[in-house]
Short mmCIF file of C-alpha atoms and ligand atoms in Angstrom, two decimals:
data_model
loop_
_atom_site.label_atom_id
_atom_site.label_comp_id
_atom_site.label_asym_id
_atom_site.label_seq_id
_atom_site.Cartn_x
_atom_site.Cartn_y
_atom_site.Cartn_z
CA UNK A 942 24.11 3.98 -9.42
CA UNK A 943 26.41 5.04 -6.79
CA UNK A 944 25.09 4.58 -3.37
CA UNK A 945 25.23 4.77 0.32
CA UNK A 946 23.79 3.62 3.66
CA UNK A 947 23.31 5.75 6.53
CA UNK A 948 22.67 3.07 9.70
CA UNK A 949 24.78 -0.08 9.71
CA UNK A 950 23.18 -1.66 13.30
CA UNK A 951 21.12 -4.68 12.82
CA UNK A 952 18.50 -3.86 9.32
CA UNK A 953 21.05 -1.72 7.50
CA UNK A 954 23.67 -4.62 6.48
CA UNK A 955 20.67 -6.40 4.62
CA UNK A 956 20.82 -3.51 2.56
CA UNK A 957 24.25 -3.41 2.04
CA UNK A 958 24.01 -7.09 1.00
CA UNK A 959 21.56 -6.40 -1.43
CA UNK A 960 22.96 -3.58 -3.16
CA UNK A 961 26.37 -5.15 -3.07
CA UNK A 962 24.95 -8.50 -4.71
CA UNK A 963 23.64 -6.17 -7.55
CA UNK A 964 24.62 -5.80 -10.79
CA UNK A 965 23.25 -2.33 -11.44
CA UNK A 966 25.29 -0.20 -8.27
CA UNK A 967 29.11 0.69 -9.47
CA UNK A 968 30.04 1.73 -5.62
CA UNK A 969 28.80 1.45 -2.02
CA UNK A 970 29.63 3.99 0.70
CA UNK A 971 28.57 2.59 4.50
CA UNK A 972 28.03 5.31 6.99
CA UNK A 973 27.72 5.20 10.57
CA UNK A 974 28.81 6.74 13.84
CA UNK A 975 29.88 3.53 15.38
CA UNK A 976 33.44 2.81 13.81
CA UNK A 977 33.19 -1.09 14.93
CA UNK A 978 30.09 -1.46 12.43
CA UNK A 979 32.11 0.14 9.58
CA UNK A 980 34.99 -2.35 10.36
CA UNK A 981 32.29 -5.21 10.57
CA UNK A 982 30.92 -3.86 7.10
CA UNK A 983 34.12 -3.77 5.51
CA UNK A 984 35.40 -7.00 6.57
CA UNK A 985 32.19 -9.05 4.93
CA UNK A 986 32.42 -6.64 1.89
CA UNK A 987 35.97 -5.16 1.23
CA UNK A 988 35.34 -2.79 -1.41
CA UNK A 989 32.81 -0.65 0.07
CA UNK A 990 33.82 2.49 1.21
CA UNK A 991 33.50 3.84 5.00
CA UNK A 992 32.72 6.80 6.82
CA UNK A 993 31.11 8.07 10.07
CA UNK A 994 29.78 11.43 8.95
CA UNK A 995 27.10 11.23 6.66
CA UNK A 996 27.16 15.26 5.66
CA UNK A 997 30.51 14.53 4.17
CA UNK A 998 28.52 12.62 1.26
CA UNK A 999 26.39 15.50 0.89
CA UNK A 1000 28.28 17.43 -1.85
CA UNK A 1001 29.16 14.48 -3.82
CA UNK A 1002 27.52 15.07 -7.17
CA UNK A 1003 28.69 11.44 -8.47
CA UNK A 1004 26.57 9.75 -5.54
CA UNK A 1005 23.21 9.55 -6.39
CA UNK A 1006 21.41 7.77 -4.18
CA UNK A 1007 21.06 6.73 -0.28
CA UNK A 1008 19.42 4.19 2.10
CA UNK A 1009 18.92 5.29 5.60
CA UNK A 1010 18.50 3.25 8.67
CA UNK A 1011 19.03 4.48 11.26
CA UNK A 1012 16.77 4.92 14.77
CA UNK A 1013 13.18 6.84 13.66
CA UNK A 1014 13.74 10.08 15.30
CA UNK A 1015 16.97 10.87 12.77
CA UNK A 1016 14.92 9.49 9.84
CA UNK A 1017 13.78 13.41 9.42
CA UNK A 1018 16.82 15.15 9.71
CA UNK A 1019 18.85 12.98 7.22
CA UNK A 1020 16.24 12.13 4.67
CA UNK A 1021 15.79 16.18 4.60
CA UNK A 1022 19.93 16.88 4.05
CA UNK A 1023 20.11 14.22 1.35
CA UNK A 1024 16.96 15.12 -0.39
CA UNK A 1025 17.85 18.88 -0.56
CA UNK A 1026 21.16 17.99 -2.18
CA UNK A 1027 19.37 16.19 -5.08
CA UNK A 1028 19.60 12.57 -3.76
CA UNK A 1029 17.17 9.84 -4.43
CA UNK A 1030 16.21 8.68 -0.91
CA UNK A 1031 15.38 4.86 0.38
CA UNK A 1032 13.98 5.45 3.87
CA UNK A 1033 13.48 2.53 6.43
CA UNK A 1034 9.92 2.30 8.08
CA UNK A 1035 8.20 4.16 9.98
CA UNK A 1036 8.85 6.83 7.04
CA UNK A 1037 9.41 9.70 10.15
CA UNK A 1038 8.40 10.10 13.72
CA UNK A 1039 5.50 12.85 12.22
CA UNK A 1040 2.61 13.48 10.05
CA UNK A 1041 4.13 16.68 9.47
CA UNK A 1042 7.94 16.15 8.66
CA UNK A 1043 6.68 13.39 6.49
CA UNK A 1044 4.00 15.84 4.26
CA UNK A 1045 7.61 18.06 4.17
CA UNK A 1046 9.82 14.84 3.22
CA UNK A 1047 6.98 14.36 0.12
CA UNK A 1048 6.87 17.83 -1.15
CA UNK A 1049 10.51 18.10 -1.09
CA UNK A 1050 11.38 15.24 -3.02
CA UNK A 1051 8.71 16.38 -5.14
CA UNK A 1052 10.53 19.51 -5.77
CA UNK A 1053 13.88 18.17 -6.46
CA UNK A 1054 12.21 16.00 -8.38
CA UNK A 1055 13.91 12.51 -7.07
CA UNK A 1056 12.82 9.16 -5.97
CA UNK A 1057 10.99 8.70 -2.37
CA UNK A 1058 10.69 5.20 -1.07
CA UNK A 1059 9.67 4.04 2.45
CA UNK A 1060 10.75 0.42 3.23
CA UNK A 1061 7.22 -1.74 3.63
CA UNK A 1062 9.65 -5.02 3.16
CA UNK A 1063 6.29 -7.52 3.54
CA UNK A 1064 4.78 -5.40 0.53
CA UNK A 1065 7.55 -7.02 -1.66
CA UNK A 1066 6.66 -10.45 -0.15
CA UNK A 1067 5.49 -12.83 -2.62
CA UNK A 1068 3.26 -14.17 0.26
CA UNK A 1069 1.48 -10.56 0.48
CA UNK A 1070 0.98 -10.41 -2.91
CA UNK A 1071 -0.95 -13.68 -3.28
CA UNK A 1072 -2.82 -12.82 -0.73
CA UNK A 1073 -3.89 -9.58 -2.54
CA UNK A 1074 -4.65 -11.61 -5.88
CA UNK A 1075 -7.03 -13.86 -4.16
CA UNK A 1076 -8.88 -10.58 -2.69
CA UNK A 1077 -9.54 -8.95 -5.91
CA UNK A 1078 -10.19 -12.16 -7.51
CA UNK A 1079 -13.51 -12.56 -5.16
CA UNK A 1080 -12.28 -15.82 -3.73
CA UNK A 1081 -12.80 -14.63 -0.12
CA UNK A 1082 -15.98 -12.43 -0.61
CA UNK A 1083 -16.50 -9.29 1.40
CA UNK A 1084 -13.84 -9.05 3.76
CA UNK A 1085 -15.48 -8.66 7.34
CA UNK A 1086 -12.23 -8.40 9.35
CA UNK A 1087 -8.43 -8.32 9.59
CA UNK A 1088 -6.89 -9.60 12.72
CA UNK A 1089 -3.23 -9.62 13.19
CA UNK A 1090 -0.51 -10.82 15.63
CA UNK A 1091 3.40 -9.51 15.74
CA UNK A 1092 4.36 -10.66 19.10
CA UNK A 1093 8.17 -12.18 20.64
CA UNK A 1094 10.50 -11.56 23.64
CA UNK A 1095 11.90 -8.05 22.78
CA UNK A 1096 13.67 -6.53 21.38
CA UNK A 1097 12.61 -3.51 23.81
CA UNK A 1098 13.57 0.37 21.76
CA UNK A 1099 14.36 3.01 23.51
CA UNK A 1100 12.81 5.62 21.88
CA UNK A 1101 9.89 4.36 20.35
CA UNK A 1102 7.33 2.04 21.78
CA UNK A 1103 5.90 -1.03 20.26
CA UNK A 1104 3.70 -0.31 18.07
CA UNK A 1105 5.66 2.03 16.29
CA UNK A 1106 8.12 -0.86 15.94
CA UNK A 1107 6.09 -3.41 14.84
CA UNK A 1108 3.09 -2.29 13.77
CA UNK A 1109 4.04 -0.85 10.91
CA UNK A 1110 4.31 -4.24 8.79
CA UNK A 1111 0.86 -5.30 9.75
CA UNK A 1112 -0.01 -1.66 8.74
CA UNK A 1113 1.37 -1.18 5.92
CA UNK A 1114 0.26 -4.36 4.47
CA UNK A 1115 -3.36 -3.79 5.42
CA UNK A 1116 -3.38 -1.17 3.79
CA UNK A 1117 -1.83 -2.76 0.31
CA UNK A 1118 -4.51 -5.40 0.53
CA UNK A 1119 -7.58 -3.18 1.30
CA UNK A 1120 -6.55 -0.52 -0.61
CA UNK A 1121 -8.53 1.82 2.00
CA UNK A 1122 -6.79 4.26 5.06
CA UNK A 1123 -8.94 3.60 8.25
CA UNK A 1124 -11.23 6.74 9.55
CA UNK A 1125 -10.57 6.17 12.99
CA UNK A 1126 -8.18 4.16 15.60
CA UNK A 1127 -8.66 2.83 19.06
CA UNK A 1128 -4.98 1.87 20.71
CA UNK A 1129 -4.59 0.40 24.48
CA UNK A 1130 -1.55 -1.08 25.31
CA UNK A 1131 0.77 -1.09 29.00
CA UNK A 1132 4.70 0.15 29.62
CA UNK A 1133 5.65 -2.97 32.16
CA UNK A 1134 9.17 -2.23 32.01
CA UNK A 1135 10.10 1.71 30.67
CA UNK A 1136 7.49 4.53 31.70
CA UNK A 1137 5.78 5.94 28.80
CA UNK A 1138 7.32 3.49 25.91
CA UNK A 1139 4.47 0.15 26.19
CA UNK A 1140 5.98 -2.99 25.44
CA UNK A 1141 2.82 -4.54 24.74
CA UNK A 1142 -0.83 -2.58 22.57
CA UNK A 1143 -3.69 -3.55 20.53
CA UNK A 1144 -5.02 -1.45 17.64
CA UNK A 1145 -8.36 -1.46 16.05
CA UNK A 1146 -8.28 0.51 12.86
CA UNK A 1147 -11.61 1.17 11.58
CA UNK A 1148 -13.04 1.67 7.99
CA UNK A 1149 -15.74 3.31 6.27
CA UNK A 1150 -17.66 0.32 4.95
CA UNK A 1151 -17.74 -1.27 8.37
CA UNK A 1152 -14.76 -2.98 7.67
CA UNK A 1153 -12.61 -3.57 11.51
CA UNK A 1154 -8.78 -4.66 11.83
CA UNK A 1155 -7.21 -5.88 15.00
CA UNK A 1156 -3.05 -5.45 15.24
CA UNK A 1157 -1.70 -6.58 18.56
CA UNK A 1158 1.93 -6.02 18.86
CA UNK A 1159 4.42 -7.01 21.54
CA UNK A 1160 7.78 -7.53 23.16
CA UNK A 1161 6.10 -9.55 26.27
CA UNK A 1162 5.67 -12.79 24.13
CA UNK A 1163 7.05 -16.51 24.95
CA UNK A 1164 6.57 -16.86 21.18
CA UNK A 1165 7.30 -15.13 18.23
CA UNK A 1166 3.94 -14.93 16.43
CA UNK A 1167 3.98 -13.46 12.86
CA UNK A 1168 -0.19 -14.26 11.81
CA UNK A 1169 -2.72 -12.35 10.43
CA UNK A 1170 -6.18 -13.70 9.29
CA UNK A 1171 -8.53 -12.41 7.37
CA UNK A 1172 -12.35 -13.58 7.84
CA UNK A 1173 -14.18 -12.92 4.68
CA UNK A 1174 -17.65 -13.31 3.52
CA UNK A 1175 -17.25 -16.74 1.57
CA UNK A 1176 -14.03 -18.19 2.88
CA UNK A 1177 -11.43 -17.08 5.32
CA UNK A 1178 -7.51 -17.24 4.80
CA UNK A 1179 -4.36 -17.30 7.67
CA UNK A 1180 -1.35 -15.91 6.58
CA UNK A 1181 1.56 -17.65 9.02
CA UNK A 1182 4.66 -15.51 8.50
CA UNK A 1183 7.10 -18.34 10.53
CA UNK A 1184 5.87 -21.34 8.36
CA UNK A 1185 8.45 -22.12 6.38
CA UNK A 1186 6.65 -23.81 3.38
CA UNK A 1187 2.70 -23.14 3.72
CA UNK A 1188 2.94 -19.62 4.85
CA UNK A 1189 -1.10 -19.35 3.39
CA UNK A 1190 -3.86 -21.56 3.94
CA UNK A 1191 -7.59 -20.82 2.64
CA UNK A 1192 -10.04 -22.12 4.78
CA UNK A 1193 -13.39 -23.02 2.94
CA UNK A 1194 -15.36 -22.02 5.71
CA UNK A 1195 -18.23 -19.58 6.50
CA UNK A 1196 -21.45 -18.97 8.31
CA UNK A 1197 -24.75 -19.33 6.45
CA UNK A 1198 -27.59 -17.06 8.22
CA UNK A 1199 -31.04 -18.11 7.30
CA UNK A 1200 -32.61 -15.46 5.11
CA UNK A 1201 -35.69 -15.19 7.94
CA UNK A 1202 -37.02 -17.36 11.10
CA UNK A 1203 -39.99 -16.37 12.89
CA UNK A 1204 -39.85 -17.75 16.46
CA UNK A 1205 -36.61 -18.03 18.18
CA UNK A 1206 -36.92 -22.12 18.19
CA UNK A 1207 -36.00 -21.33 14.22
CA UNK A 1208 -33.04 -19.94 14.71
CA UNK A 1209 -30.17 -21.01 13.79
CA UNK A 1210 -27.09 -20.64 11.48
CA UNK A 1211 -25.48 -23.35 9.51
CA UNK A 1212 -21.73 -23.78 9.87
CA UNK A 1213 -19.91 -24.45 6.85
CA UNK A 1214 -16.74 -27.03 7.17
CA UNK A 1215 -15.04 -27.17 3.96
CA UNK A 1216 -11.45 -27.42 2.13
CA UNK A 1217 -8.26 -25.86 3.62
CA UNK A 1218 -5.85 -25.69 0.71
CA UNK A 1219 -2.61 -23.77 0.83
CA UNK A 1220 -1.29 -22.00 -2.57
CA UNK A 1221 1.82 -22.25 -4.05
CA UNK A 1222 4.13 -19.08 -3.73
CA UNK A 1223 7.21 -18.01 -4.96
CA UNK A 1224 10.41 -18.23 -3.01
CA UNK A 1225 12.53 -15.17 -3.39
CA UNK A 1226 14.09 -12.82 -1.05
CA UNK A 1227 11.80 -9.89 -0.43
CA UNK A 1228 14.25 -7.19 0.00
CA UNK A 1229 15.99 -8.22 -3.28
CA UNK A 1230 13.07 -7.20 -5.00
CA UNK A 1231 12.39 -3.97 -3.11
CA UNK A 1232 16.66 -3.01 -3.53
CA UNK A 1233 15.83 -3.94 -7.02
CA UNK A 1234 12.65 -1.61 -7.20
CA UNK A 1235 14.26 1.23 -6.04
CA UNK A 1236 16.96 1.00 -8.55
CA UNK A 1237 14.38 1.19 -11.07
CA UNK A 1238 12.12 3.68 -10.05
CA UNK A 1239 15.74 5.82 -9.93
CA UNK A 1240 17.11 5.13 -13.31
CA UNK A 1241 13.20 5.38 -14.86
CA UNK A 1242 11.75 7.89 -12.74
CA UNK A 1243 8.95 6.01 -11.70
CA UNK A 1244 6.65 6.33 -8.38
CA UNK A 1245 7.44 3.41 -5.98
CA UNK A 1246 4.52 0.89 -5.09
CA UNK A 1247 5.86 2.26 -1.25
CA UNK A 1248 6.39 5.98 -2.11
CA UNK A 1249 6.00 8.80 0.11
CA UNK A 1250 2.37 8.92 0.51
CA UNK A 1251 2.35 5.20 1.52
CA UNK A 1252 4.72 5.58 4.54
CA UNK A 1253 2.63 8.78 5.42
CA UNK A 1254 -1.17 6.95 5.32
CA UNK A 1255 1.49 4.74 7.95
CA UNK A 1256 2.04 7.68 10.12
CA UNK A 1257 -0.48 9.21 10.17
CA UNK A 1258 -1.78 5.97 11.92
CA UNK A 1259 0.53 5.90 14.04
CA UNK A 1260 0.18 9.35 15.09
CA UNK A 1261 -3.46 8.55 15.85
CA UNK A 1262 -2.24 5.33 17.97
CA UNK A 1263 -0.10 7.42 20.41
CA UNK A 1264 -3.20 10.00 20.80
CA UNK A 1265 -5.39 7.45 21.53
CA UNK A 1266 -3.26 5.68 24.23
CA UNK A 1267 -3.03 8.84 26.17
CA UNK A 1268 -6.98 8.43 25.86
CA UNK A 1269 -6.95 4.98 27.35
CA UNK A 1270 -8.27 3.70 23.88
CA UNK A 1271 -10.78 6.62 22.83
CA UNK A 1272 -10.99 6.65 19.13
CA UNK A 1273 -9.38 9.23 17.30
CA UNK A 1274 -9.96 9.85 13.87
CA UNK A 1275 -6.95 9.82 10.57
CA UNK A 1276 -5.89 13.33 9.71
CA UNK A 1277 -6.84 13.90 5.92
CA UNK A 1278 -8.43 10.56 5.26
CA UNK A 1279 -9.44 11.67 1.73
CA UNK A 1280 -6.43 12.60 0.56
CA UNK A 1281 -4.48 9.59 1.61
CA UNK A 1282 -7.48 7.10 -0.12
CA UNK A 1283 -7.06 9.09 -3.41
CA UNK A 1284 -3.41 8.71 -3.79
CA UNK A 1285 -2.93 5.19 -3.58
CA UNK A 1286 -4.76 3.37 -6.06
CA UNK A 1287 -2.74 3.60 -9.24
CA UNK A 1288 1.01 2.57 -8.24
CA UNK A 1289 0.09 -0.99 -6.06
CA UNK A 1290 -1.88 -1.79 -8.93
CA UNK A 1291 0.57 -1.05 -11.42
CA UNK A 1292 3.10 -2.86 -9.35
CA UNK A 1293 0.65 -5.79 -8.84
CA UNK A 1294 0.44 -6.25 -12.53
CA UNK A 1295 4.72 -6.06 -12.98
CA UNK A 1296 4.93 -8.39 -10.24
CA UNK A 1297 2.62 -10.97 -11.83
CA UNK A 1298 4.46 -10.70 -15.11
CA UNK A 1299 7.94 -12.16 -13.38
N1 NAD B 894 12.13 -3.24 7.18
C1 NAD B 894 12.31 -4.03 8.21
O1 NAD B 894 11.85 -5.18 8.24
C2 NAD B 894 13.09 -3.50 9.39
C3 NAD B 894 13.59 -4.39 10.35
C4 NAD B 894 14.31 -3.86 11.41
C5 NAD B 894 14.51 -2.49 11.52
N2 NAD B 894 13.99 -1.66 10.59
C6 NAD B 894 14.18 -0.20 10.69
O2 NAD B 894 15.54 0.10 10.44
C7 NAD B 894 15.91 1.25 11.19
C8 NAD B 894 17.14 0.92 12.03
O3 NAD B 894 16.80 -0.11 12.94
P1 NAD B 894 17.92 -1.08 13.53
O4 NAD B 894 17.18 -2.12 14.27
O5 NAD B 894 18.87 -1.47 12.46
O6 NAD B 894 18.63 -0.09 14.56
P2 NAD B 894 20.10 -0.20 15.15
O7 NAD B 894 20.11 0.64 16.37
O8 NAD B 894 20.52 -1.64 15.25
O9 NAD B 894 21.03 0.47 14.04
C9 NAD B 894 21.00 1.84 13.76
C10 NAD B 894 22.41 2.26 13.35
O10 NAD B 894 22.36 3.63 12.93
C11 NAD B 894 23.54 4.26 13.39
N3 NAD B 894 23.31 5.71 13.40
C12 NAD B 894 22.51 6.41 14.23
N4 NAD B 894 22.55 7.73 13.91
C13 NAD B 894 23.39 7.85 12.86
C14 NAD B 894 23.84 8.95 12.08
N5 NAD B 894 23.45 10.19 12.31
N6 NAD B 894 24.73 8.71 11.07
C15 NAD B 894 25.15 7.44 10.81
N7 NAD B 894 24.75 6.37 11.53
C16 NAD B 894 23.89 6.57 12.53
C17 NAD B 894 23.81 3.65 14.75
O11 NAD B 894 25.16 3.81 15.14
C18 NAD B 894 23.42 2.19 14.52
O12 NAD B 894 24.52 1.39 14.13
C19 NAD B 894 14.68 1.63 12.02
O13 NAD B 894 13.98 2.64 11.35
C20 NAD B 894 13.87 0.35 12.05
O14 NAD B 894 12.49 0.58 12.20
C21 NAD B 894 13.32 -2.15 9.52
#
């Protein structure tokens, strides 16, 4: 595989680093507009090559592939040139800025014929992917609700606001564990600092069988929170991104309601106080696998576990997020629900299982 990067600011040289550290890409081109970035690339990795105009790789039949990161808004644009040239296509998240250019991204790669993939880096965590074994394994019932935290001091974008920045992780993953798209979303959240772009929001997403997720994201944080719990029926489970060793603990805990009480002096609901345990995961660099992933999904023309329709279901969330803020937090409901549940369940489960083999 020959391959370049479009985007060498802060995300982009971890995927130079991967790709350079792999044993399956024969050349690396960097791209960006900022010449002090391409120096910066070339001194930690002297054989790559360098360029600032990314339409000059266009016409190279020999390069085959590209990773783009680079600000949202020019995720469209570029993803478009390379994919109408032929070129398998790693996009950062969120996939586009649009429901609509991302439905165009899909059906053009699907044309052409070539690989898709949106970067959902915590989908590759080995963390995530426990945490989706011990769902379908039963061990924490029916889950009631999601809630999840993504907060720290900055860093404030200028073009897109914060849930657009962060949310996306908590989305994204959500989504890989439930294996549902939400019907509806309710999103407040407050610009302090730059009208129109809020720095701090809270999303409810809300599902069909009653099922409610909570996402707050923000820049306005003394701390820099990564945690999401999930309550379920039987036990309940926090997933601590920052922990460095026990990043998942199980909680043996629950509510018992009695099955009927006939005065109000009856009732009452027993508390149950049981084991925390935390299981063992594996300790590998998520990104490797997902560089890795994409490599293969190239050379054997498979669908990612994070194609096109996965960064999409992400959009199309997001969409709703920015209609309902302009509603003060009316919910608005997920354009084509259907369709986005039916396409999803065959590659994370396929990917599950490859995972769990090593
Ligand atoms: N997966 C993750 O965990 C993760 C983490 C951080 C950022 N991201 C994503 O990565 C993308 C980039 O974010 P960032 O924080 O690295 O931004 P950044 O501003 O630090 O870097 C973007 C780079 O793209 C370059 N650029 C802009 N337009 C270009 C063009 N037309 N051609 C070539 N280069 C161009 C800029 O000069 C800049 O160096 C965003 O989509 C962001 O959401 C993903």
């Amino acid at each position: 595989m020959k391959i370049a990067i479009i985007g060498c600011g802060y995300w982009g040289p971890n995927l130079v680093r991967n790709f350079v550290q792999s044993n399956k890409v024969q050349e690396i081109v960097c791209c960006d507009l900022d010449t002090k970035r391409l120096d910066r690339m070339k001194s930690l990795y002297p054989t790559v090559g360098v360029l600032t105009d990314y339409k000059a790789l266009l016409d190279r039949p020999d390069l085959n592939a590209v990773a783009i990161a680079t600000p949202v808004k020019t995720h469209y644009p570029i993803a478009k040139d390379f994919l109408s040239h032929g070129k398998h296509v790693l996009l950062e998240k969120p996939f586009t800025h649009s429901y609509e250019t991302a439905f165009e991204l899909i059906k053009l790669a699907e044309e052409k014929a070539v690989t898709l993939m949106i970067d959902h880096t915590f989908e590759y965590t080995a963390a995530v992917n426990k945490i989706k074994t011990i769902i379908e394994n039963g061990e924490l019932g029916k889950i009631l609700y999601v809630s999840s935290i993504r907060a720290n001091l900055g860093l404030f974008q200028p073009d897109i606001n914060v849930v657009w920045d962060l949310a996306p992780h908590d989305i994204s993953t959500l989504l890989y564990l439930i294996g549902e798209t939400p019907v509806s979303v309710n999103c407040q959240g407050k610009a302090h600092f730059h009208p129109g772009i809020e720095d701090v929001a809270t999303t409810t997403l809300n599902f069909k069988n009653g099922m409610i997720a909570f996402i707050h994201s923000s820049w306005l944080d003394p701390n820099k929170i990564r945690r999401t719990t999930i309550v379920g029926s039987r036990r309940m489970l926090v997933y601590d991104d920052i922990e460095p060793q026990e990043k998942i603990k199980i909680y043996d805990k629950g509510v018992d309601v009695p099955p009927y009480y006939d005065t109000y002096a009856d009732f009452h609901f027993s508390y149950r106080y049981g084991d925390i345990y935390s299981p063992r995961i594996d300790d590998y660099e998520p990104l490797k696998k997902e560089c890795d992933h994409f490599i293969e999904c190239v050379s054997r023309g498979m669908a990612p576990l994070t194609d096109g329709y996965s960064g999409l279901r992400v959009v199309s969330i997001l969409e709703a997020t920015n209609k309902s803020l302009k509603l003060s937090g009316r919910a608005v409901q997920i354009q084509g629900v259907r369709d986005l549940n039916k396409k999803y369940r065959n590659n994370g489960n396929s990917y599950l299982m490859a995972a769990n083999q090593g």
